[in-house]
Coordinates of C-alpha atoms and ligand atoms in Angstrom, one line a residue:
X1 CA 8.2 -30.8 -0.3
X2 CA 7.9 -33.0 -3.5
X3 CA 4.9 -31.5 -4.7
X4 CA 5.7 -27.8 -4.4
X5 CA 8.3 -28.2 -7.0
X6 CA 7.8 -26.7 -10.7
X7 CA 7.4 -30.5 -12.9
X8 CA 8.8 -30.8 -16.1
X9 CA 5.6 -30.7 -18.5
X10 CA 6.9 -30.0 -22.3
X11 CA 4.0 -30.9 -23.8
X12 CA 1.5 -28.6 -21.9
X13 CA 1.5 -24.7 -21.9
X14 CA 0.6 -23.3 -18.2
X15 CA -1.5 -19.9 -18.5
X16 CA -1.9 -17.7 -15.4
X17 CA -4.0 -14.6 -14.5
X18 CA -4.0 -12.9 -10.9
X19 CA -6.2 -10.9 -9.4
X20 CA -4.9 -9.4 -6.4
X21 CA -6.3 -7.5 -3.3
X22 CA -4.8 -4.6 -1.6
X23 CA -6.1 -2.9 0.6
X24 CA -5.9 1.0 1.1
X25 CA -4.0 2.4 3.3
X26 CA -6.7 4.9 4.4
X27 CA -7.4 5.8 7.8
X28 CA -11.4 5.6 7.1
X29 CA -13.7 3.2 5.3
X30 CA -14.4 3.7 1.8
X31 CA -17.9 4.7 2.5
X32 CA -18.2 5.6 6.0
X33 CA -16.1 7.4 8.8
X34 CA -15.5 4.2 10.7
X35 CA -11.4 3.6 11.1
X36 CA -9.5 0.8 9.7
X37 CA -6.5 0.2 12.0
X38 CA -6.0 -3.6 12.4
X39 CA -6.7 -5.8 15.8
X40 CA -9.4 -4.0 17.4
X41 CA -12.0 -6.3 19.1
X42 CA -14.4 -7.3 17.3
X43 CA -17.5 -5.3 15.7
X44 CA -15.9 -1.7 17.8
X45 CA -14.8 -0.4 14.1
X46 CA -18.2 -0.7 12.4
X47 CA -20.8 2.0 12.3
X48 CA -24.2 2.4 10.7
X49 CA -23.5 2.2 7.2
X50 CA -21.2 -1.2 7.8
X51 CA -24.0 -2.5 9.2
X52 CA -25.9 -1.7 6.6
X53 CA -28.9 -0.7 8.9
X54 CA -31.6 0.4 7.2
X55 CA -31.6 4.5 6.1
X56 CA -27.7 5.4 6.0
X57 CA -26.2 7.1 3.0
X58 CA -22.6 5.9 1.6
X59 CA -20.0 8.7 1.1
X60 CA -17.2 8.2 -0.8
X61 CA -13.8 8.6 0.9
X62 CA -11.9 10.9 -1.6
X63 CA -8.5 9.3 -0.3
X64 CA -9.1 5.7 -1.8
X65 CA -10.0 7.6 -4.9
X66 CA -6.8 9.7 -4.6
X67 CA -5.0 6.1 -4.4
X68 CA -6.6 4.2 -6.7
X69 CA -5.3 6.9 -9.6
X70 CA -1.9 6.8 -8.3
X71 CA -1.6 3.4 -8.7
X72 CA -3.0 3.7 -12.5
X73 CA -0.6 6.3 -13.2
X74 CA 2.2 3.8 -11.7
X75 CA 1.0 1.7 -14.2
X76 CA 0.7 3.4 -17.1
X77 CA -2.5 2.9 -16.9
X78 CA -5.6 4.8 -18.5
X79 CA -7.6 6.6 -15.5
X80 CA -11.3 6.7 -16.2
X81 CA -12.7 10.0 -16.6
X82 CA -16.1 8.4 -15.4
X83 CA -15.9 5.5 -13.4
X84 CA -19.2 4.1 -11.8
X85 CA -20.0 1.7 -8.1
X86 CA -22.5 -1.2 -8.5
X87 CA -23.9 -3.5 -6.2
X88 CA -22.4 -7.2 -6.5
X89 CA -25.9 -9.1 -4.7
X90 CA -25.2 -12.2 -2.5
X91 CA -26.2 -13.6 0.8
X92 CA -23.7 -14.3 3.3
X93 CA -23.6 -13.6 7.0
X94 CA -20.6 -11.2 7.0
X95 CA -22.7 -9.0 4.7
X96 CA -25.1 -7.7 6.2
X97 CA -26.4 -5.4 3.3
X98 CA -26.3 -8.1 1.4
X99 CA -24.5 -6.7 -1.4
X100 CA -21.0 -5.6 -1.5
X101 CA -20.5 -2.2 -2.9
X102 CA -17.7 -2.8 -6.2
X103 CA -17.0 -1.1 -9.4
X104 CA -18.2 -3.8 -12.6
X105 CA -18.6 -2.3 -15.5
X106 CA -16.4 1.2 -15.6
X107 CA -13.6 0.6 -13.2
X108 CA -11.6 3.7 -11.8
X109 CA -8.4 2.2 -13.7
X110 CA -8.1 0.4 -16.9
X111 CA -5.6 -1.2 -19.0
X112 CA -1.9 -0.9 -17.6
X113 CA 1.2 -3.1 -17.3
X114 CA 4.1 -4.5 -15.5
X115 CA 7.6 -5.9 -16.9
X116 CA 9.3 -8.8 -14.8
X117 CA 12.5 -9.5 -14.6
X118 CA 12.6 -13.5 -14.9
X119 CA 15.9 -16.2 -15.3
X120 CA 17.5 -13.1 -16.9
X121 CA 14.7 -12.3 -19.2
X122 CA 12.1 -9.7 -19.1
X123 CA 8.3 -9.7 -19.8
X124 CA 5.7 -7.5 -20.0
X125 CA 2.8 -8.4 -17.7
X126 CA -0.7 -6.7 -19.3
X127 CA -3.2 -5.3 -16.6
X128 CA -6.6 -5.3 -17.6
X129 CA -8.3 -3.3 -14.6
X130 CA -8.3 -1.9 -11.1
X131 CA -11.3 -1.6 -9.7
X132 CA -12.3 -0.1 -6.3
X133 CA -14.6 -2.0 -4.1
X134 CA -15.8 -2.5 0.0
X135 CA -14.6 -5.7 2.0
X136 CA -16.7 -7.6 3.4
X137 CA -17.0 -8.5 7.2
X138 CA -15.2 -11.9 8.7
X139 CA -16.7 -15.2 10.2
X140 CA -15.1 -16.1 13.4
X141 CA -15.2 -20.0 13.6
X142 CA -12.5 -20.5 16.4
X143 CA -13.4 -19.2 19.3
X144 CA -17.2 -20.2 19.6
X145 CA -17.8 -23.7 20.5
X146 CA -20.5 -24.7 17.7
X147 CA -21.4 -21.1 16.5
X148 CA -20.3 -18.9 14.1
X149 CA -18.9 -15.5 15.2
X150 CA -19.4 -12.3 12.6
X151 CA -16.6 -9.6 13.3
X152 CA -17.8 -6.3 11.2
X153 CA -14.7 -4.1 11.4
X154 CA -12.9 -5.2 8.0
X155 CA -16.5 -4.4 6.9
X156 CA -15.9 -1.1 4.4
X157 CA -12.6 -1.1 4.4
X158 CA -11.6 -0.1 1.2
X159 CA -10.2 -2.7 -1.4
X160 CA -8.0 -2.2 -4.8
X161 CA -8.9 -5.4 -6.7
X162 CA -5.8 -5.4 -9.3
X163 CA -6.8 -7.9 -12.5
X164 CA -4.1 -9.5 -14.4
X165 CA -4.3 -10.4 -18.2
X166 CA -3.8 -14.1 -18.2
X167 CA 0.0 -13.3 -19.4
X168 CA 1.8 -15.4 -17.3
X169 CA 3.4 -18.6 -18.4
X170 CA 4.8 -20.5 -14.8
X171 CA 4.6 -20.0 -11.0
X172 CA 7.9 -18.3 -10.8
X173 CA 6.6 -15.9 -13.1
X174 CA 2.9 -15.4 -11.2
X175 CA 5.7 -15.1 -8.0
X176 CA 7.8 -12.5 -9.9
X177 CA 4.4 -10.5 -11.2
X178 CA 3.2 -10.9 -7.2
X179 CA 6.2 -9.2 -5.4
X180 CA 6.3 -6.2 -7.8
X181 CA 3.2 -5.6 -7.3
X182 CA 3.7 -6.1 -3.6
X183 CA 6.8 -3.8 -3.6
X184 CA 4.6 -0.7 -6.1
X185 CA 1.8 -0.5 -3.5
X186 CA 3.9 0.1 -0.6
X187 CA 6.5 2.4 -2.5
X188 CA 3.5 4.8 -3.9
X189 CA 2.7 4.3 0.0
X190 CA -1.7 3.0 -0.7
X191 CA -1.1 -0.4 0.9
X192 CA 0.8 -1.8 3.7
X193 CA 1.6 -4.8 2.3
X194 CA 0.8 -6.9 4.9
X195 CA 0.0 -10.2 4.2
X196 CA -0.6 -11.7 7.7
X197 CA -3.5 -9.1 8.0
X198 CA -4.4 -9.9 5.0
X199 CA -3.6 -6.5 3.5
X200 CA -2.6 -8.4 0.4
X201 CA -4.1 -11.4 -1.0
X202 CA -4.0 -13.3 -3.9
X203 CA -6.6 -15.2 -6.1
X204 CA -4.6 -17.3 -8.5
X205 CA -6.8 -18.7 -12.5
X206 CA -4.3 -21.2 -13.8
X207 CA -5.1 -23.2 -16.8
X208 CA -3.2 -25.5 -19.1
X209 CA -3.4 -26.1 -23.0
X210 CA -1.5 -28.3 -25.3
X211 CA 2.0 -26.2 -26.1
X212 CA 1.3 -24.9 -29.8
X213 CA -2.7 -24.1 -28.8
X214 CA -3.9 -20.7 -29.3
X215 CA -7.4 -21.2 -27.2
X216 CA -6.6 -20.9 -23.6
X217 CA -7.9 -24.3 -21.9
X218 CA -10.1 -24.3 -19.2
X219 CA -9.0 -22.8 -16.0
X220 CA -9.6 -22.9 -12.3
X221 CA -9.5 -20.0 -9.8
X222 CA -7.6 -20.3 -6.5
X223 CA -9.1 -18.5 -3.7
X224 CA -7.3 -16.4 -1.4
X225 CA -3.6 -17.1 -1.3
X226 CA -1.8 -14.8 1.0
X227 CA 1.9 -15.3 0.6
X228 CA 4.6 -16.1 -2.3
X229 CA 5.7 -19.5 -1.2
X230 CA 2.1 -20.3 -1.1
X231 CA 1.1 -19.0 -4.5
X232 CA 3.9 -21.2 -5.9
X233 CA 3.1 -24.5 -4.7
X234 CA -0.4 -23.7 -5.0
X235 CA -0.5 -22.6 -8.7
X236 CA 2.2 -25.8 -9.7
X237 CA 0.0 -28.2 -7.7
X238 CA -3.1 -27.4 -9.6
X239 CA -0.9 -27.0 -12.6
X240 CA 0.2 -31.1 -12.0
X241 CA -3.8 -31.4 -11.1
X242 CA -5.1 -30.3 -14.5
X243 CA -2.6 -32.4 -16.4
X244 CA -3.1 -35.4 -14.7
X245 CA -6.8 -35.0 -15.0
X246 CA -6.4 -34.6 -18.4
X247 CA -3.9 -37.1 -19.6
X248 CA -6.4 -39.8 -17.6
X249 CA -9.6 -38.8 -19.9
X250 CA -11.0 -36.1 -17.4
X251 CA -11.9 -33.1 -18.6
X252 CA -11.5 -29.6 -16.2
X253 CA -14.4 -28.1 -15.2
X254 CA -14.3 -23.8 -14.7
X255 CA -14.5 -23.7 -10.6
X256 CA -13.3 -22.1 -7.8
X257 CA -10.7 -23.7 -5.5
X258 CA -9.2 -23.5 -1.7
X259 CA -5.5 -23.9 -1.7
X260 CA -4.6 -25.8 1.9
X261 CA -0.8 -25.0 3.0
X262 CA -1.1 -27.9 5.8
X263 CA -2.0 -30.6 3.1
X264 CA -0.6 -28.7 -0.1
X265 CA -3.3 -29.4 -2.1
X266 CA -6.3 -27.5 -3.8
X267 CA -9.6 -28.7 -3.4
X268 CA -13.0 -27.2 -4.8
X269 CA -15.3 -25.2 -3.4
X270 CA -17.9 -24.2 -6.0
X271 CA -18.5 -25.1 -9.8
X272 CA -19.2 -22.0 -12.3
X273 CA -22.8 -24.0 -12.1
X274 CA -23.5 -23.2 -8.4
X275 CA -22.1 -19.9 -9.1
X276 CA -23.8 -16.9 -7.8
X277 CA -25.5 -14.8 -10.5
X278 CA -24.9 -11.2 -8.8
X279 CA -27.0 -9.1 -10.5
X280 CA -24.7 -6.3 -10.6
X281 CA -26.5 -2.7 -11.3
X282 CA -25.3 0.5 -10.2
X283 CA -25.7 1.8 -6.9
X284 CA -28.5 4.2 -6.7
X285 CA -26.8 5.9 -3.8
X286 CA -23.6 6.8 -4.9
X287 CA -22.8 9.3 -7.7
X288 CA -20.4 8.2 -10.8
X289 CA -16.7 9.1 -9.5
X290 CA -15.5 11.3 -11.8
X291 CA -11.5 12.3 -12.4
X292 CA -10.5 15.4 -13.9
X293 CA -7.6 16.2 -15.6
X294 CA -6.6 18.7 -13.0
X295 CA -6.8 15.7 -10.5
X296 CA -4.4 13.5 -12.5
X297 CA -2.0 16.3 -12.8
X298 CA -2.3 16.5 -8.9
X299 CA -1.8 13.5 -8.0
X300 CA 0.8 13.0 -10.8
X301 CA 3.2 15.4 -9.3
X302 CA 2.8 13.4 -6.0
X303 CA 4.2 10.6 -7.3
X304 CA 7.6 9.1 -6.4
X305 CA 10.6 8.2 -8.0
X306 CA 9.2 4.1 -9.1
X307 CA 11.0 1.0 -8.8
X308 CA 11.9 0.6 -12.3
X309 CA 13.5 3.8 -12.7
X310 CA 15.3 4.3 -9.8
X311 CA 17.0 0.7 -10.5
X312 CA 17.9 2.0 -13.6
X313 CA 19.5 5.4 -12.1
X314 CA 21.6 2.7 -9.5
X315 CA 22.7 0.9 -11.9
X316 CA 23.7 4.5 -14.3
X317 CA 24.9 6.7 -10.9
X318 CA 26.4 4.2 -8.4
X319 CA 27.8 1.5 -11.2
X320 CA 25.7 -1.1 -9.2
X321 CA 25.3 -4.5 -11.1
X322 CA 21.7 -5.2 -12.0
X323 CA 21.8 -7.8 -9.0
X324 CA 22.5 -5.1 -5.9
X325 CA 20.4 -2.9 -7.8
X326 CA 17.6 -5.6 -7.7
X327 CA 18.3 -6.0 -4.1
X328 CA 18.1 -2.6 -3.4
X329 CA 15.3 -1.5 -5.1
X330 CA 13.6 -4.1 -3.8
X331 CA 11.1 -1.4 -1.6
X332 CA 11.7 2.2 -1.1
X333 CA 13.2 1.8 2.2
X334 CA 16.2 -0.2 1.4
X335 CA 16.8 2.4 -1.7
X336 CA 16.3 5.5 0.6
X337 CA 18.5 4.2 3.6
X338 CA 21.3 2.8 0.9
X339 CA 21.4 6.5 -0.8
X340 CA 21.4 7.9 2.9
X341 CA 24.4 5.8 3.5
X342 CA 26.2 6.8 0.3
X343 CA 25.7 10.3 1.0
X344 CA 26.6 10.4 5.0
X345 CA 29.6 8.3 4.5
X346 CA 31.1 9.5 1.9
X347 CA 32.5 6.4 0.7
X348 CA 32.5 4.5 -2.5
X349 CA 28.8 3.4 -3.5
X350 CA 29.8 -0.4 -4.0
X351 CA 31.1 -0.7 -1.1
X352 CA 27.7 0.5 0.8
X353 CA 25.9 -1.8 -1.2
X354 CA 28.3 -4.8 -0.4
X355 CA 27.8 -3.7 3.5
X356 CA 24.2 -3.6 2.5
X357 CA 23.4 -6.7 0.6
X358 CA 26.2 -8.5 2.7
X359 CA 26.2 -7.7 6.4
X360 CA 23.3 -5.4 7.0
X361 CA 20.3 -7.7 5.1
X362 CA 22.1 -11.4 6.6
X363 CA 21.7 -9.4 10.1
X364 CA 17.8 -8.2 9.4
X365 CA 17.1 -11.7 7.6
X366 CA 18.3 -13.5 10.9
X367 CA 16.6 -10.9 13.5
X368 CA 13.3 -11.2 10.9
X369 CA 13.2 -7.2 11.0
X370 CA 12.6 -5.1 8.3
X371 CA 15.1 -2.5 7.1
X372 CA 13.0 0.1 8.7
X373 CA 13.1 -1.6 12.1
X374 CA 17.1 -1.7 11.7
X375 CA 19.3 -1.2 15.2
X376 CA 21.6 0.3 12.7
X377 CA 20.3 3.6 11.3
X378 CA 22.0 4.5 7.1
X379 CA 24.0 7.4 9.7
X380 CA 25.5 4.8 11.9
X381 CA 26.4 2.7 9.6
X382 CA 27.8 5.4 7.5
X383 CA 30.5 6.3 10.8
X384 CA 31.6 2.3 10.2
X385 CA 32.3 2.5 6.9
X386 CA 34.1 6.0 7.3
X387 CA 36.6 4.3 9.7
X388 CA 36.9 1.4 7.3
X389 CA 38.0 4.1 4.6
X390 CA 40.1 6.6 6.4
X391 CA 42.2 3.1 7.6
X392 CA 41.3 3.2 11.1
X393 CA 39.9 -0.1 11.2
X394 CA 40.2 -3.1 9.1
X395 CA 37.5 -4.7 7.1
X396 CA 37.8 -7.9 9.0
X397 CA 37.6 -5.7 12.8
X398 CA 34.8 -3.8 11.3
X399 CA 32.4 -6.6 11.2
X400 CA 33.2 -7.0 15.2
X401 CA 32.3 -3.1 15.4
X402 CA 29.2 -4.0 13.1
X403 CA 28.6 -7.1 15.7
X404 CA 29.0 -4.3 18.6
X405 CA 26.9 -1.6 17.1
X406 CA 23.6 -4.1 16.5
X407 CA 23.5 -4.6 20.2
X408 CA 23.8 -1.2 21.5
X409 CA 23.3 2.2 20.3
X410 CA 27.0 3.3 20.6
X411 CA 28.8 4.8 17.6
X412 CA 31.5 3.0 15.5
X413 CA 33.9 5.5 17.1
X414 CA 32.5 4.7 20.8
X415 CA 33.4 1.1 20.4
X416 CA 36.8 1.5 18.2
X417 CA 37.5 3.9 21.3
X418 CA 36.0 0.8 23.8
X419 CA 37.4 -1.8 22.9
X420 CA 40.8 -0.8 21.5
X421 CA 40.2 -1.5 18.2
X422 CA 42.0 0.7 16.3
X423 CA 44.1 -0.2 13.5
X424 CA 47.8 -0.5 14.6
X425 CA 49.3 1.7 11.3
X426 CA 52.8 2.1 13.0
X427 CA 55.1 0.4 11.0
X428 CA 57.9 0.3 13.7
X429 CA 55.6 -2.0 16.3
X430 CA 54.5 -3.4 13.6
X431 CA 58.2 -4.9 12.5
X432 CA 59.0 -5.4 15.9
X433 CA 56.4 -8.2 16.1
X434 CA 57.6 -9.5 12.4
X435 CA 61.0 -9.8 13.3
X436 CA 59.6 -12.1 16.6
X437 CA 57.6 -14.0 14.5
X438 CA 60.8 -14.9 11.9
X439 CA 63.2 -15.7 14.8
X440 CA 60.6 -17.8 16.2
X441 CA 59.6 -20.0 12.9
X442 CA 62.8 -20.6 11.0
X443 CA 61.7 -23.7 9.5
X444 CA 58.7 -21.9 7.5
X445 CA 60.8 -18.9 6.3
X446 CA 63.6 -21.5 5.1
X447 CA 60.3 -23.0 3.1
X448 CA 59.3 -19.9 2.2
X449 CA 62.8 -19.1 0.7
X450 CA 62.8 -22.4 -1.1
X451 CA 60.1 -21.0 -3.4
X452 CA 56.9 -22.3 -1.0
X453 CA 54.8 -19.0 -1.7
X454 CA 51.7 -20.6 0.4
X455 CA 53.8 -20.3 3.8
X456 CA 53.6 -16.4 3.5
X457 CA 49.8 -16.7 4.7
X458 CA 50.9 -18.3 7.6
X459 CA 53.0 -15.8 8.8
X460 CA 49.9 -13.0 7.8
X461 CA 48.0 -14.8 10.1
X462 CA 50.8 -15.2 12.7
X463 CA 51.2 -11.6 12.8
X464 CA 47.6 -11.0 13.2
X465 CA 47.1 -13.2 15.8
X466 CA 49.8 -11.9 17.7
X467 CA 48.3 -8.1 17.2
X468 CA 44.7 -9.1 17.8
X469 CA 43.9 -8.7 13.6
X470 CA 44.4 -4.9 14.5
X471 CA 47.2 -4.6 12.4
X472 CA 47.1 -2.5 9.0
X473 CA 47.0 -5.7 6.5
X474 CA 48.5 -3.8 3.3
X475 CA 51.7 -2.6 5.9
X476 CA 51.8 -5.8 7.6
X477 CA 52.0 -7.5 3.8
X478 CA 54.7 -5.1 2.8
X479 CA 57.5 -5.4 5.8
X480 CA 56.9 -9.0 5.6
X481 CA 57.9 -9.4 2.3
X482 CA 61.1 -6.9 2.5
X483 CA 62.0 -9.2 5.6
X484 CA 61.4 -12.7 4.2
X485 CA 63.6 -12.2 1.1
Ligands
LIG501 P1 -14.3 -13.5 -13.9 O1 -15.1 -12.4 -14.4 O2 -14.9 -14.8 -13.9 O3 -13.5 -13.1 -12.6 P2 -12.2 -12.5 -15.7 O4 -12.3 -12.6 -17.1 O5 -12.4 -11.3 -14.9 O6 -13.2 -13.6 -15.1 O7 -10.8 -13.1 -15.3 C1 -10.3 -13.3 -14.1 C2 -8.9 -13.6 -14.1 O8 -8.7 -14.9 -14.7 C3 -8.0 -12.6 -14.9 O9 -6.8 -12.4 -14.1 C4 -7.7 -13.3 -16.2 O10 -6.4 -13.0 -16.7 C5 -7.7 -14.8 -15.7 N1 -8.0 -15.7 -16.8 C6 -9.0 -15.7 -17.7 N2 -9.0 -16.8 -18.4 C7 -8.0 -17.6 -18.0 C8 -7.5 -18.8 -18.5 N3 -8.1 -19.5 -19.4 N4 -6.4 -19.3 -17.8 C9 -5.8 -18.6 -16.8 N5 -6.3 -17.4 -16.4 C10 -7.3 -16.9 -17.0
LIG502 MG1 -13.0 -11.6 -11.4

């Protein structure tokens, strides 16, 4: 679509902070006992306190906690020794309380980063805060003709609002910034990452200023974006918005906007005027959270391997370029099933990457299945590529195999065995069918003589045919060229 593209605007600087929402893997609320699996009917996941009837108490679930500081320390970030919840006041009717439970003030985490890897360039993202906070209920409008339906089981669930320095400088990069962020939660394993469920969701400030400016121009917030194809057309159709207005005379006014996906197009929703004044003050009913460093140390040790360092060790240990490494890294599954595979099989690490990035990731791509929901487990695949290496079967009969094994559950040996596949090595059958092949084509080998070096493919491929492509290429390469001398 025309308008999702990233326009050519030297004149004009773009400016672009996120804040994002993920939400916490726990298997409790933040404040109450009530569970937070996904797709229960409505209002069965909600007890007294996310209700907010009259009399409960909050407790804080320790486990959010526990996450929110890994993710700091992921970060680099500084963990707050003291951290406090406030009440954010506003009327709505998926709030019953009619406050939502946040940290303002002293959030948990403070003041971390993130580098992205751009066009070839890298960048340092800054990350001003992470704060922990309650969701609030949802507003059915669907399936009640004329009324309004209030569904309280996201009510409580726990929330990691991450808040981005206005650092970036173009969609692509917001994009870039989005999926590492995307990739970190789930690798540290506090968020699920999914964005259907809304388990990670985006709200987009985007501003533009004349290029040379140092004041940053005044920007407009997009609510609520929940996937990367969307953040990019959304952020470079307000971006063509704000310029547009502002070439014409108009001036932008600080509000918050809806991004459509049907019409691709942002429209507003509130001005900072009709903005609510929340009266934030801290919660009378919750202590200050506070993180020792005993704690850190803890939950320091628990931490994984990360993205960024583990690239670097694919790119040191296994000689990957930086693009397989990229690919690979890209979430801690696809990194633990490609070491897996290096390590069962034996075989050269490229080459499981190739069969990685190549074969395995077109064949998940196509079936929509993540790498975890592979048919092919890093073990089977690892018994391929051993036959590929110890010549049993070619590369090109391998992908059959490949083909073979993503339907069933049988072994690369079990369908070699099957189907017959095995590599025909024995250079006596193999000559027998060369020597057919010459006395059958004279005119070729009388062109090939003449100095015509493209008629040797042909008879490769004749010979293949004729063997089923199960003969051993590098012998079938060298009889043919002792015989066509
Ligand atoms: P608020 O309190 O209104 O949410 P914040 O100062 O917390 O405002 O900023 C929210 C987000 O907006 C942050 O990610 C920040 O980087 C970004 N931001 C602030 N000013 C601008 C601007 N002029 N242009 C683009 N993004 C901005
Ligand atoms: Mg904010």
């Amino acid at each position: 679509m025309e308008t999702s593209q990233e326009h050519e605007h030297p004149q004009w600087e773009v400016v672009i902070g996120l804040e994002i929402h993920a939400q916490l893997a726990t298997k409790s609320k933040i404040f109450s006992g009530a569970a937070t699996a996904y797709g229960a009917s409505p209002n069965t996941q909600a007890c007294a306190v996310d209700l907010g009837l009259p009399g409960v108490l909050p407790v804080l679930n320790e486990e959010a906690v526990r996450m929110a500081v890994k993710f700091g320390m992921a970060i680099e970030a500084e963990i707050a020794p003291y951290s406090v919840f406030a009440r954010k006041n506003y009327f709505y009717p998926d709030l019953p309380k009619g406050y939502q439970i946040s940290q303002f003030e002293l959030p948990i985490v403070g003041n971390g980063h993130m580098d992205i890897n751009v066009d070839g360039s890298s960048k340092r993202v800054g990350i001003t805060r992470a704060h922990l906070e309650e969701d609030a209920g949802k507003s059915l409008h669907e399936d009640f003709h004329g009324l309004t339906g209030i569904d309280l089981n996201r009510a409580g669930t726990p929330l990691l609002e991450i808040v981005s320095e206005p650092d970036m400088r173009s969609a692509k990069e917001a994009v870039a910034y989005m999926r590492k962020l995307h990739n970190l939660v789930r690798w540290i394993g506090i968020c699920d990452g999914n964005m259907q469920e809304g388990s990670f969701r985006c709200d987009a400030n985007v501003s533009v200023r004349p290029r040379g400016q140092q004041a940053f121009g005044t920007r407009a917030e997009i609510k609520n974006i929940n996937s990367f194809k969307f953040v990019e057309k959304a952020i470079n159709h307000e971006v063509d918005r704000q310029i547009q207005l502002i070439e014409s005379g108009g001036k932008i006014v600080q509000e918050t906007r809806l991004y459509d996906s049907v019409k691709d197009e942002t429209r507003s929703m509130r001005s900072k005027e009709e903005a609510n004044d929340y009266r934030y003050f801290p919660d009378p009913d919750l202590l200050p959270v506070s993180v020792s460093d005993e704690f850190k140390a803890h939950i320091k040790a628990l931490l994984p391997e990360l993205p960024d360092t583990r690239k670097l060790r694919f790119n040191e240990q296994y000689q990957l370029d930086t693009e397989n490494a990229d690919i690979l890294t890209a979430s801690r599954s696809l990194a633990d099933y490609f070491e897996t595979l290096v390590k069962e099989s034996s075989c050269e690490a490229k080459m499981c990457a190739n069969w990685m990035t190549g074969d395995l990731i077109a064949a998940l791509n196509k079936a929509n299945l993540e790498i975890t929901e592979s048919p092919i487990t890093s073990q089977r695949l690892a018994g391929l590529l051993q036959r590929i290496n110890d010549n049993t079967i070619s590369g090109k009969i391998a992908k059959q195999v490949f083909e073979g094994m993503w339907h069933s559950t049988a072994t690369a040996d079990e369908i070699i065995t099957e189907k017959g596949l095995k590599q025909i090595t024995d250079t006596g059958a193999i000559e027998a069918v060369i020597d057919q092949i010459i006395a059958d084509n004279s005119k070729q080998v009388e062109q090939y003589r003449d100095g015509n070096e493209k008629v040797f493919a042909f008879f490769v491929g004749q010979v293949m045919k004729a063997m089923q492509g199960k003969a051993n290429p590098g012998e079938v390469n060298k009889i043919l060229k002792t015989k066509l001398k």
